[in-house]
mmCIF file of C-alpha atoms in Angstrom:
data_model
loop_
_atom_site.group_PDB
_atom_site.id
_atom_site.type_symbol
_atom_site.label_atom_id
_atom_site.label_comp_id
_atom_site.label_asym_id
_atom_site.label_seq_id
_atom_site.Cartn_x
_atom_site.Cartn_y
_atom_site.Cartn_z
ATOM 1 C CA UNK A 1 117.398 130.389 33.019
ATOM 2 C CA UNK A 2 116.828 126.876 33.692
ATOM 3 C CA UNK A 3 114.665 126.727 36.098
ATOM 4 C CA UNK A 4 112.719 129.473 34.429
ATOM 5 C CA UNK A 5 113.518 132.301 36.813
ATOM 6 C CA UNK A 6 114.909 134.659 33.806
ATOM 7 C CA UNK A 7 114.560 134.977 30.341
ATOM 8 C CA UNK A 8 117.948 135.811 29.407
ATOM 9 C CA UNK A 9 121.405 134.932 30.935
ATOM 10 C CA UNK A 10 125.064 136.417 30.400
ATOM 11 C CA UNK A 11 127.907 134.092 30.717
ATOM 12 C CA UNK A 12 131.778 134.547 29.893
ATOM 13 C CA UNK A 13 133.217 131.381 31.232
ATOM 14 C CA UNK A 14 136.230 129.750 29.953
ATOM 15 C CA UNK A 15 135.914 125.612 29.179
ATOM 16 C CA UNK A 16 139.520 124.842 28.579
ATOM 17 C CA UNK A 17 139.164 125.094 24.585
ATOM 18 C CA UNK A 18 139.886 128.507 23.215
ATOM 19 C CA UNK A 19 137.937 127.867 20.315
ATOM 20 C CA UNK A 20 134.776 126.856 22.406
ATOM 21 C CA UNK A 21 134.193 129.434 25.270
ATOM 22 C CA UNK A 22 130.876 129.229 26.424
ATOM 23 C CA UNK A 23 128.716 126.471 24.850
ATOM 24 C CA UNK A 24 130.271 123.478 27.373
ATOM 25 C CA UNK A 25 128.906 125.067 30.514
ATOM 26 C CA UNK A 26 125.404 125.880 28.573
ATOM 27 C CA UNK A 27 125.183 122.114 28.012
ATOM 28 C CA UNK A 28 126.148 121.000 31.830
ATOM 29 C CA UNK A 29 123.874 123.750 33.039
ATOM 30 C CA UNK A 30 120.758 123.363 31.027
ATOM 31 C CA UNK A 31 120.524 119.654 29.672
ATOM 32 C CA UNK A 32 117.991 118.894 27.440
ATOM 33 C CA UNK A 33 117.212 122.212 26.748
ATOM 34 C CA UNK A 34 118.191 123.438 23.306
ATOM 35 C CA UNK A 35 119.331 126.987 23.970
ATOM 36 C CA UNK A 36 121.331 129.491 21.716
ATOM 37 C CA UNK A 37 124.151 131.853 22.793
ATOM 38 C CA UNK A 38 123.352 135.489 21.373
ATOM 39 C CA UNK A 39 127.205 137.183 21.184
ATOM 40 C CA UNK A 40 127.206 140.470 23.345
ATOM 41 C CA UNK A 41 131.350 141.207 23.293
ATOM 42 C CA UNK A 42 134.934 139.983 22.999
ATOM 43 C CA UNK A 43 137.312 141.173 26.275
ATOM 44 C CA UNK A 44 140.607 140.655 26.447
ATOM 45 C CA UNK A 45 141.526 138.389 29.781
ATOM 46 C CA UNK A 46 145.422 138.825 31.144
ATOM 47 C CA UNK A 47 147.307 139.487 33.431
ATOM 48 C CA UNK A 48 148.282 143.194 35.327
ATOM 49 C CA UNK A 49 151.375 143.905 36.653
ATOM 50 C CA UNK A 50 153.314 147.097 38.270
ATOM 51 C CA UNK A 51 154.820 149.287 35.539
ATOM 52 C CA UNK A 52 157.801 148.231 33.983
ATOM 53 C CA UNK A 53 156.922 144.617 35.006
ATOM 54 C CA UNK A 54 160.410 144.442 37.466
ATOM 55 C CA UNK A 55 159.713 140.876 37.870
ATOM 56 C CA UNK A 56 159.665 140.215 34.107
ATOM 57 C CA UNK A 57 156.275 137.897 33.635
ATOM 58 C CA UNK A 58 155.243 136.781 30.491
ATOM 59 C CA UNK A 59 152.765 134.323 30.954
ATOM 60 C CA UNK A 60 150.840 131.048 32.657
ATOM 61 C CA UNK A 61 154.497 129.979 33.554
ATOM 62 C CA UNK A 62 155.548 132.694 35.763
ATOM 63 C CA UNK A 63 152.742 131.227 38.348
ATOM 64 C CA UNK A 64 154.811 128.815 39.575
ATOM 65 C CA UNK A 65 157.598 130.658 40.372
ATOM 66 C CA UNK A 66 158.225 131.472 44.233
ATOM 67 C CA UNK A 67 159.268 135.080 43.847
ATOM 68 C CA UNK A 68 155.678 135.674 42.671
ATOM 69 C CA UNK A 69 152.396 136.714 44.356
ATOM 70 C CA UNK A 70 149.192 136.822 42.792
ATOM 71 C CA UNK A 71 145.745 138.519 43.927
ATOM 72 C CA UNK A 72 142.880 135.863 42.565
ATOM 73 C CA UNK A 73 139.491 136.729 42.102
ATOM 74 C CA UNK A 74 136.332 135.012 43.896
ATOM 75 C CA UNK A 75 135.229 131.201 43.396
ATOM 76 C CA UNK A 76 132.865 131.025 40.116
ATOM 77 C CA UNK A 77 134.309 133.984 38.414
ATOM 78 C CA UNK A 78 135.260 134.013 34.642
ATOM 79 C CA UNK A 79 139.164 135.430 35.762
ATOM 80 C CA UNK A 80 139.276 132.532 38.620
ATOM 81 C CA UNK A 81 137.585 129.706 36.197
ATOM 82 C CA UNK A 82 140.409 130.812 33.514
ATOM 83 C CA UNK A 83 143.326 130.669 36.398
ATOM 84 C CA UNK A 84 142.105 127.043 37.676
ATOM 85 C CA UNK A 85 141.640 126.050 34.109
ATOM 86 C CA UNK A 86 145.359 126.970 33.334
ATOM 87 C CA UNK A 87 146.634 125.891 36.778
ATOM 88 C CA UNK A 88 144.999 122.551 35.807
ATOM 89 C CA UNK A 89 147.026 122.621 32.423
ATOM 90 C CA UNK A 90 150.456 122.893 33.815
ATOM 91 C CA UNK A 91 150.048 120.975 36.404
ATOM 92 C CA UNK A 92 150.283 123.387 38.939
ATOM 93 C CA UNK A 93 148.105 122.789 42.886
ATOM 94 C CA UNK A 94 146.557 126.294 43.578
ATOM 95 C CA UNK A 95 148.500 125.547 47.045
ATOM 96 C CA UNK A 96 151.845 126.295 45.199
ATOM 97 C CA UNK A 97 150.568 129.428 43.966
ATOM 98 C CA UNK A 98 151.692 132.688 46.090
ATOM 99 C CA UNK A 99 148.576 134.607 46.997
ATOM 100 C CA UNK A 100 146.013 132.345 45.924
ATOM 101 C CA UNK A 101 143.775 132.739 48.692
ATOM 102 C CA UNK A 102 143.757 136.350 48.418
ATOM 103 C CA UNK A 103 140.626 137.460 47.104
ATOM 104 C CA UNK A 104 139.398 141.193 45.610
ATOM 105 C CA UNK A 105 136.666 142.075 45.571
ATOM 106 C CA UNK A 106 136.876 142.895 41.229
ATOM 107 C CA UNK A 107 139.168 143.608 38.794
ATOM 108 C CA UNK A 108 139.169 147.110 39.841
ATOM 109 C CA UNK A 109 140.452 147.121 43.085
ATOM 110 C CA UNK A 110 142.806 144.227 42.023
ATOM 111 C CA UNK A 111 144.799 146.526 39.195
ATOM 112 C CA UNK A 112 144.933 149.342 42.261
ATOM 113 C CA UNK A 113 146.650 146.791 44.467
ATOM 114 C CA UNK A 114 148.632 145.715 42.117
ATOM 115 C CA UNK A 115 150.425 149.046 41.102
ATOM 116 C CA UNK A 116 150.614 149.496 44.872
ATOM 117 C CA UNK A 117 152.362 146.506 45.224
ATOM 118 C CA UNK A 118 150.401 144.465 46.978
ATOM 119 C CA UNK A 119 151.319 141.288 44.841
ATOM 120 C CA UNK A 120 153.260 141.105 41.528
ATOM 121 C CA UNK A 121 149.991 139.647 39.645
ATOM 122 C CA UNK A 122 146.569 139.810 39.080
ATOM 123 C CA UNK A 123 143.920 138.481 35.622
ATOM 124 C CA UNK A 124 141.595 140.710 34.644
ATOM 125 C CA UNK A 125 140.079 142.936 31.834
ATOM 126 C CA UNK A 126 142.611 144.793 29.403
ATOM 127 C CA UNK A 127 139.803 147.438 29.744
ATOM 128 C CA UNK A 128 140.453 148.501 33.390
ATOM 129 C CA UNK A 129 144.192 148.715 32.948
ATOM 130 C CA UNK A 130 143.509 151.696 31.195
ATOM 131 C CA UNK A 131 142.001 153.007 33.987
ATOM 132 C CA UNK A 132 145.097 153.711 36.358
ATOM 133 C CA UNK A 133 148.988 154.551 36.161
ATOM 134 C CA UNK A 134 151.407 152.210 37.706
ATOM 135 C CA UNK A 135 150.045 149.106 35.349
ATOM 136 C CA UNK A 136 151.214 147.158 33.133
ATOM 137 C CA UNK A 137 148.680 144.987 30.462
ATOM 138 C CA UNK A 138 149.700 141.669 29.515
ATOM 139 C CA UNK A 139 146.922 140.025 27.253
ATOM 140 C CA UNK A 140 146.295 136.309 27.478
ATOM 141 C CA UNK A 141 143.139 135.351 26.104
ATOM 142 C CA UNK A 142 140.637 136.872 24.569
ATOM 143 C CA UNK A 143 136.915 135.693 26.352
ATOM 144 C CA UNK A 144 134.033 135.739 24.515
ATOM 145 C CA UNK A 145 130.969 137.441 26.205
ATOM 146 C CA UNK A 146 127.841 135.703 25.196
ATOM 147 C CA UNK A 147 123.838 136.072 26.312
ATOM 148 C CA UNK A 148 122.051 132.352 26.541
ATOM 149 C CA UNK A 149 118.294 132.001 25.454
ATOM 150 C CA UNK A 150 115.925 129.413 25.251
ATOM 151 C CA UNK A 151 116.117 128.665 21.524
ATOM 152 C CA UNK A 152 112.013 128.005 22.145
ATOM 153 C CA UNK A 153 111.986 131.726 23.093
ATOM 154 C CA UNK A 154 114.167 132.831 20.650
ATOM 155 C CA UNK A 155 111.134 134.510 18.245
ATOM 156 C CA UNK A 156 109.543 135.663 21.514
ATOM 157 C CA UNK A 157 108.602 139.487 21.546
ATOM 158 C CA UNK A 158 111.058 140.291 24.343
ATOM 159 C CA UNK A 159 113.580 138.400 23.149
ATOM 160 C CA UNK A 160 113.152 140.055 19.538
ATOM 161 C CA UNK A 161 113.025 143.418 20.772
ATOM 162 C CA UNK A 162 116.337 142.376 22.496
ATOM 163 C CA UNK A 163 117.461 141.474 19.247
ATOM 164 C CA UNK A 164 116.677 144.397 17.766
ATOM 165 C CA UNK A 165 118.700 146.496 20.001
ATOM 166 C CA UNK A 166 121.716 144.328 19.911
ATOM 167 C CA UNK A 167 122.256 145.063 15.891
ATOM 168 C CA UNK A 168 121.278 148.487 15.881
ATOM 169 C CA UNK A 169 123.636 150.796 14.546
ATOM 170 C CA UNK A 170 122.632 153.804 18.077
ATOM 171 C CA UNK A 171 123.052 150.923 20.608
ATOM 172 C CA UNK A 172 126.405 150.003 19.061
ATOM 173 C CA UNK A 173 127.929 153.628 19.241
ATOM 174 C CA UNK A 174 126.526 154.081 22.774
ATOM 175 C CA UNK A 175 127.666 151.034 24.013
ATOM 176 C CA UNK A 176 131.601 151.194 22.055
ATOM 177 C CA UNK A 177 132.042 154.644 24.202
ATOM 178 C CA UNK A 178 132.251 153.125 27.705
ATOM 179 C CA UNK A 179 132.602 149.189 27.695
ATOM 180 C CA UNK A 180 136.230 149.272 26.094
ATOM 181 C CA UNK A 181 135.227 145.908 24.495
ATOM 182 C CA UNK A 182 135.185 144.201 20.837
ATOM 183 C CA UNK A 183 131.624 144.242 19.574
ATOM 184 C CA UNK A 184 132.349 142.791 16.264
ATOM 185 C CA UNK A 185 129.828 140.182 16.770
ATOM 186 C CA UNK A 186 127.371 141.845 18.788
ATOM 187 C CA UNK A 187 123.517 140.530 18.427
ATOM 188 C CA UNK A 188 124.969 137.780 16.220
ATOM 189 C CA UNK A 189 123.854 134.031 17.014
ATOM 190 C CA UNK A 190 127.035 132.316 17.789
ATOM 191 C CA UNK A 191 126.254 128.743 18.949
ATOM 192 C CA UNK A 192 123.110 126.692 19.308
ATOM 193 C CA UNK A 193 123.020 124.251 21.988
#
């Protein structure tokens, strides 16, 4: 979007301030360029864990423990930006963390290897734990899922026909069937930058 390659980008990222999620990284990634963020959804962010959660986590904390093992998600990602942000806040190195290093692929195939016991913990969506037995939800955070525009393309014909689609009343009960997502907001300008 900044260098003019797209009209419109997604971001869910996670700046350290709950009440702030997106707007810090539009400002370090597009300065001088007034943009707006256009909301899309609200996921909640947490953490899975095998059914009956035997090793009894309940939150950041736990990380540090040495009976724990996490699966973490790739560098740049809104679950691995959250975990270093919260890492950061305790005062935790990632190099004291259990499992760290190990990588999936998405949130997906992290749940599945979770309830397979593959490692005690994984952050993801509160969405795909739904999606298989042997897991346990426990929410954290809840991210705000935002699109960023130009605000000098905001009255652009795209980006009103965009707009358009966003608040209309078809889109949102197409869209509320499969994303598993809060779309309270949806199509609504929630920052200017």
């Amino acid at each position: 979007l900044y260098e003019g390659k797209v009209g419109v980008a997604s971001c869910h990222l996670f700046s350290g301030d709950y009440n702030d999620y997106n707007t810090p990284f539009v400002r370090i990634l597009m300065p001088g360029i007034p943009a707006v963020l256009i909301n899309l959804s609200y996921r909640t962010q947490g953490f899975y864990v095998r059914k009956g959660n035997p090793k009894k986590i309940r939150g950041w904390e736990d990380l540090k423990r040495e009976d724990i093992s996490i699966l973490n998600r790739r560098t740049g990602s809104g679950s691995r930006i959250l975990l270093d942000g919260q890492l950061k806040r305790l005062g935790i190195p990632s190099g004291q963390v259990n499992g760290y290093d190990r990588i999936m692929r998405s949130h997906l195939t992290m749940a599945a290897a979770i309830s397979e016991g593959d490692a005690d913990v994984g952050i993801g969506t509160a969405r795909v734990s739904h999606q298989l037995d042997g897991i346990e939800f426990i929410p954290l955070i809840e991210e705000r899922y935002d699109l960023v525009v130009k605000k000098e393309d905001l009255d652009s014909r795209a980006v009103q026909a965009m707009m358009k689609v966003l608040s209309s009343g078809a889109f949102m009960k197409e869209i509320s069937h499969f994303t598993g997502n809060d779309h309270r907001d949806m199509g609504k300008i929630i920052a200017e930058v």
